[in-house]
């Protein structure tokens, strides 16, 4: 399907003009380690069921992005099996025996290649989609994400995934400083802490959109659909 033309998405603090070929859908850390029992998120004492509400809305956006032939990128937080990319400060956090690299029901916690490190089956990347392995919370730090985006002339990001106030927020801030316009669909991000989820979204759109825009998946899908209808009408 031909990529649609620019279209306005209803968003806060004001409308976001989406240019589909220049906009990547970025899916942050939708890994079993954060979303399923027995992973790193649960080892930190969190109720992982709170994150699962983001899966279905992301699935819808992902299907639309793929159907339009637009850019999709995924990230995974995790460390090398020898933990050489794990700073001591990060390693020390959490309870002894339940820290990064310790064994768990889905393999070693937050270690690349383990079962828990995989993206949840509903959002499994296609072979041609970029998967960024990141050792930090932000997706730009110590990764090739900026280079991958620049190579594809991407200037806008729809940022989805988990958790709202940690890896999503850090990534939006990093992206904003690098000149990307970021739109965050509120139903496609989630947190173990509803109050931090709300605060995270509020911070993004405050002060005239200091870090970016907030909308939701229905409004994005509606706009994408209108653009497709407009393109099809012009072509007939
Ligand atoms: C956390 C993340 N919360 N992906 N990681 O440790 O947000």
Coordinates of C-alpha atoms and ligand atoms in Angstrom, one line a residue:
X1 CA 0.0 0.0 0.0
X2 CA 1.3 3.5 -0.9
X3 CA 2.5 5.5 2.1
X4 CA -0.1 8.2 2.8
X5 CA 0.5 12.0 2.8
X6 CA 0.9 14.3 5.9
X7 CA -2.1 14.3 8.1
X8 CA -3.1 16.0 11.4
X9 CA -3.6 13.9 14.5
X10 CA -5.7 15.3 17.3
X11 CA -3.2 15.5 20.2
X12 CA -2.2 17.5 23.3
X13 CA -1.0 20.2 23.7
X14 CA -2.0 20.8 20.0
X15 CA -2.4 18.8 16.8
X16 CA 0.5 16.7 15.5
X17 CA 1.2 16.8 11.8
X18 CA 2.2 13.3 10.9
X19 CA 4.3 12.7 7.9
X20 CA 4.1 9.0 7.6
X21 CA 7.2 8.2 5.5
X22 CA 9.3 10.2 8.0
X23 CA 7.7 8.7 11.1
X24 CA 8.9 5.5 12.8
X25 CA 6.8 3.5 15.2
X26 CA 9.3 2.9 18.1
X27 CA 8.3 0.0 20.4
X28 CA 10.3 0.2 23.7
X29 CA 11.1 -2.9 25.7
X30 CA 7.9 -5.0 25.3
X31 CA 9.8 -7.9 26.7
X32 CA 8.7 -10.9 28.7
X33 CA 11.1 -9.7 31.5
X34 CA 8.9 -6.7 32.1
X35 CA 5.5 -8.0 31.2
X36 CA 5.4 -11.6 32.4
X37 CA 5.6 -13.2 35.9
X38 CA 9.0 -14.5 36.7
X39 CA 11.0 -11.8 35.0
X40 CA 13.0 -8.8 36.0
X41 CA 10.0 -6.5 36.6
X42 CA 8.5 -8.9 39.1
X43 CA 11.9 -9.5 40.7
X44 CA 11.8 -5.8 41.6
X45 CA 8.5 -6.3 43.4
X46 CA 6.1 -5.0 40.7
X47 CA 2.7 -6.2 39.6
X48 CA 3.5 -7.0 35.9
X49 CA -0.2 -7.4 35.0
X50 CA -0.4 -3.6 34.9
X51 CA 1.7 -3.4 31.8
X52 CA -0.2 -5.8 29.7
X53 CA -2.9 -3.3 28.8
X54 CA -0.5 -1.7 26.3
X55 CA -0.1 -4.9 24.2
X56 CA -3.3 -4.8 22.2
X57 CA -3.2 -1.1 21.3
X58 CA 0.4 -1.4 20.2
X59 CA -0.6 -4.5 18.1
X60 CA -3.2 -2.3 16.2
X61 CA -0.6 0.4 15.5
X62 CA 2.0 -2.1 14.5
X63 CA -0.4 -3.8 12.1
X64 CA -1.3 -0.3 10.5
X65 CA 2.4 0.7 10.3
X66 CA 3.2 -2.6 8.6
X67 CA 0.2 -2.4 6.2
X68 CA 1.4 1.1 5.1
X69 CA 5.0 -0.1 4.6
X70 CA 6.2 2.4 7.2
X71 CA 9.2 2.1 9.5
X72 CA 9.0 0.0 12.7
X73 CA 11.8 -0.3 15.2
X74 CA 11.9 -2.3 18.4
X75 CA 14.2 -2.0 21.5
X76 CA 15.1 -4.5 24.2
X77 CA 16.8 -3.6 27.5
X78 CA 19.4 -6.2 28.5
X79 CA 23.0 -7.0 29.1
X80 CA 25.7 -9.3 27.6
X81 CA 25.9 -12.7 29.3
X82 CA 29.3 -11.7 30.9
X83 CA 27.6 -8.5 32.2
X84 CA 30.5 -6.4 30.8
X85 CA 28.1 -3.7 29.8
X86 CA 26.4 -3.5 33.2
X87 CA 27.6 -0.7 35.4
X88 CA 28.1 -1.6 39.0
X89 CA 25.7 1.1 40.1
X90 CA 22.9 -0.6 38.1
X91 CA 24.0 -4.1 39.1
X92 CA 23.8 -3.3 42.8
X93 CA 20.1 -2.2 42.7
X94 CA 17.5 -4.6 43.9
X95 CA 17.5 -7.5 46.4
X96 CA 20.4 -10.0 46.4
X97 CA 19.6 -13.1 44.4
X98 CA 17.0 -11.2 42.3
X99 CA 19.4 -8.8 40.5
X100 CA 20.4 -8.5 36.8
X101 CA 22.2 -11.7 35.7
X102 CA 20.7 -13.8 38.5
X103 CA 18.8 -17.0 37.5
X104 CA 15.0 -16.9 37.3
X105 CA 12.1 -19.0 35.8
X106 CA 12.7 -17.4 32.3
X107 CA 16.5 -17.6 32.5
X108 CA 19.0 -15.1 33.8
X109 CA 17.3 -11.8 34.6
X110 CA 17.6 -9.1 31.9
X111 CA 20.4 -11.0 30.0
X112 CA 20.4 -11.1 26.2
X113 CA 19.5 -14.4 24.7
X114 CA 17.5 -15.6 27.7
X115 CA 13.7 -16.4 27.4
X116 CA 12.8 -13.4 29.5
X117 CA 14.7 -11.0 27.2
X118 CA 12.5 -11.8 24.2
X119 CA 9.7 -9.5 23.0
X120 CA 6.2 -10.8 23.8
X121 CA 4.8 -13.0 21.1
X122 CA 2.0 -10.6 20.1
X123 CA 4.7 -8.0 19.0
X124 CA 7.4 -10.3 17.6
X125 CA 9.6 -8.3 15.2
X126 CA 9.5 -9.2 11.5
X127 CA 12.9 -10.1 10.0
X128 CA 13.3 -6.8 8.2
X129 CA 12.5 -4.7 11.3
X130 CA 15.4 -3.1 13.3
X131 CA 15.8 -4.4 16.9
X132 CA 18.0 -2.2 19.1
X133 CA 19.6 -3.9 22.0
X134 CA 20.2 -1.3 24.7
X135 CA 22.1 -1.6 28.0
X136 CA 20.5 1.6 29.5
X137 CA 17.1 3.1 30.0
X138 CA 17.3 5.5 27.0
X139 CA 17.2 3.9 23.6
X140 CA 19.8 6.3 22.1
X141 CA 22.6 5.7 24.7
X142 CA 25.3 3.2 23.5
X143 CA 23.2 2.1 20.5
X144 CA 22.9 2.7 16.8
X145 CA 19.3 4.0 17.0
X146 CA 20.1 7.6 15.9
X147 CA 22.2 6.3 12.9
X148 CA 19.4 3.8 11.9
X149 CA 16.8 6.6 12.0
X150 CA 19.0 9.1 10.1
X151 CA 19.7 6.5 7.4
X152 CA 15.9 6.2 6.8
X153 CA 15.3 10.0 7.0
X154 CA 13.1 9.7 10.0
X155 CA 12.3 12.9 11.8
X156 CA 9.2 11.9 13.8
X157 CA 8.7 9.1 16.3
X158 CA 5.5 7.5 17.7
X159 CA 7.0 6.2 21.0
X160 CA 5.2 3.2 22.6
X161 CA 6.1 0.5 25.1
X162 CA 7.2 0.3 28.8
X163 CA 7.5 1.7 31.2
X164 CA 6.1 5.2 30.8
X165 CA 8.2 7.1 33.2
X166 CA 11.4 5.0 32.8
X167 CA 12.5 3.8 29.4
X168 CA 9.8 5.5 27.4
X169 CA 10.4 8.9 29.1
X170 CA 14.2 8.6 28.9
X171 CA 14.0 7.8 25.2
X172 CA 11.6 10.7 24.5
X173 CA 13.9 13.1 26.2
X174 CA 16.9 11.8 24.3
X175 CA 15.0 11.9 21.0
X176 CA 13.8 15.5 21.7
X177 CA 17.3 16.7 22.3
X178 CA 18.4 15.1 19.0
X179 CA 15.6 16.9 17.1
X180 CA 12.9 14.3 16.7
X181 CA 9.3 15.2 17.2
X182 CA 7.8 12.6 19.5
X183 CA 4.1 11.6 19.8
X184 CA 3.2 9.3 22.7
X185 CA -0.1 7.4 22.5
X186 CA -1.3 7.2 26.1
X187 CA -2.8 3.7 25.8
X188 CA 0.3 2.3 24.1
X189 CA 2.5 3.0 27.1
X190 CA 2.2 1.6 30.6
X191 CA 3.7 1.6 34.1
X192 CA 3.7 -0.4 37.3
X193 CA 2.7 2.9 38.9
X194 CA -0.5 4.5 37.6
X195 CA 0.4 7.8 39.2
X196 CA 3.8 7.9 37.6
X197 CA 2.3 7.0 34.2
X198 CA -0.1 10.0 34.5
X199 CA 2.8 12.3 35.6
X200 CA 5.0 11.0 32.8
X201 CA 2.5 11.9 30.2
X202 CA 1.7 15.2 31.8
X203 CA 5.4 16.1 31.8
X204 CA 5.7 15.4 28.0
X205 CA 2.9 17.7 26.9
X206 CA 3.4 20.4 29.6
X207 CA 4.8 23.9 28.7
X208 CA 3.6 23.8 25.1
X209 CA 4.9 20.3 24.5
X210 CA 8.3 20.6 26.2
X211 CA 9.2 17.0 25.2
X212 CA 6.5 16.2 22.7
X213 CA 2.8 15.4 22.1
X214 CA 0.3 13.0 23.7
X215 CA -2.5 11.3 21.8
X216 CA -3.9 7.8 21.7
X217 CA -4.0 4.9 19.3
X218 CA -7.6 5.4 18.1
X219 CA -6.8 9.0 17.1
X220 CA -3.6 8.0 15.3
X221 CA -5.3 5.1 13.4
X222 CA -8.2 7.4 12.4
X223 CA -5.8 10.0 11.0
X224 CA -3.8 7.3 9.1
X225 CA -7.0 5.9 7.7
X226 CA -8.2 9.4 6.6
X227 CA -4.9 9.9 4.8
X228 CA -5.2 6.6 3.0
X229 CA -8.8 7.4 1.9
X230 CA -7.7 10.9 0.7
X231 CA -4.8 9.4 -1.3
X232 CA -7.1 6.7 -2.8
X233 CA -9.7 9.3 -3.8
X234 CA -7.0 11.4 -5.5
X235 CA -5.7 8.3 -7.4
X236 CA -9.2 7.4 -8.8
Ligands
LIG1 C1 12.7 -0.5 33.6 C2 12.0 -0.1 31.3 N1 11.6 0.0 34.1 N2 12.0 -0.7 30.1 N3 12.9 -0.6 32.2 O1 13.6 -0.8 34.3 O2 11.3 0.9 31.6

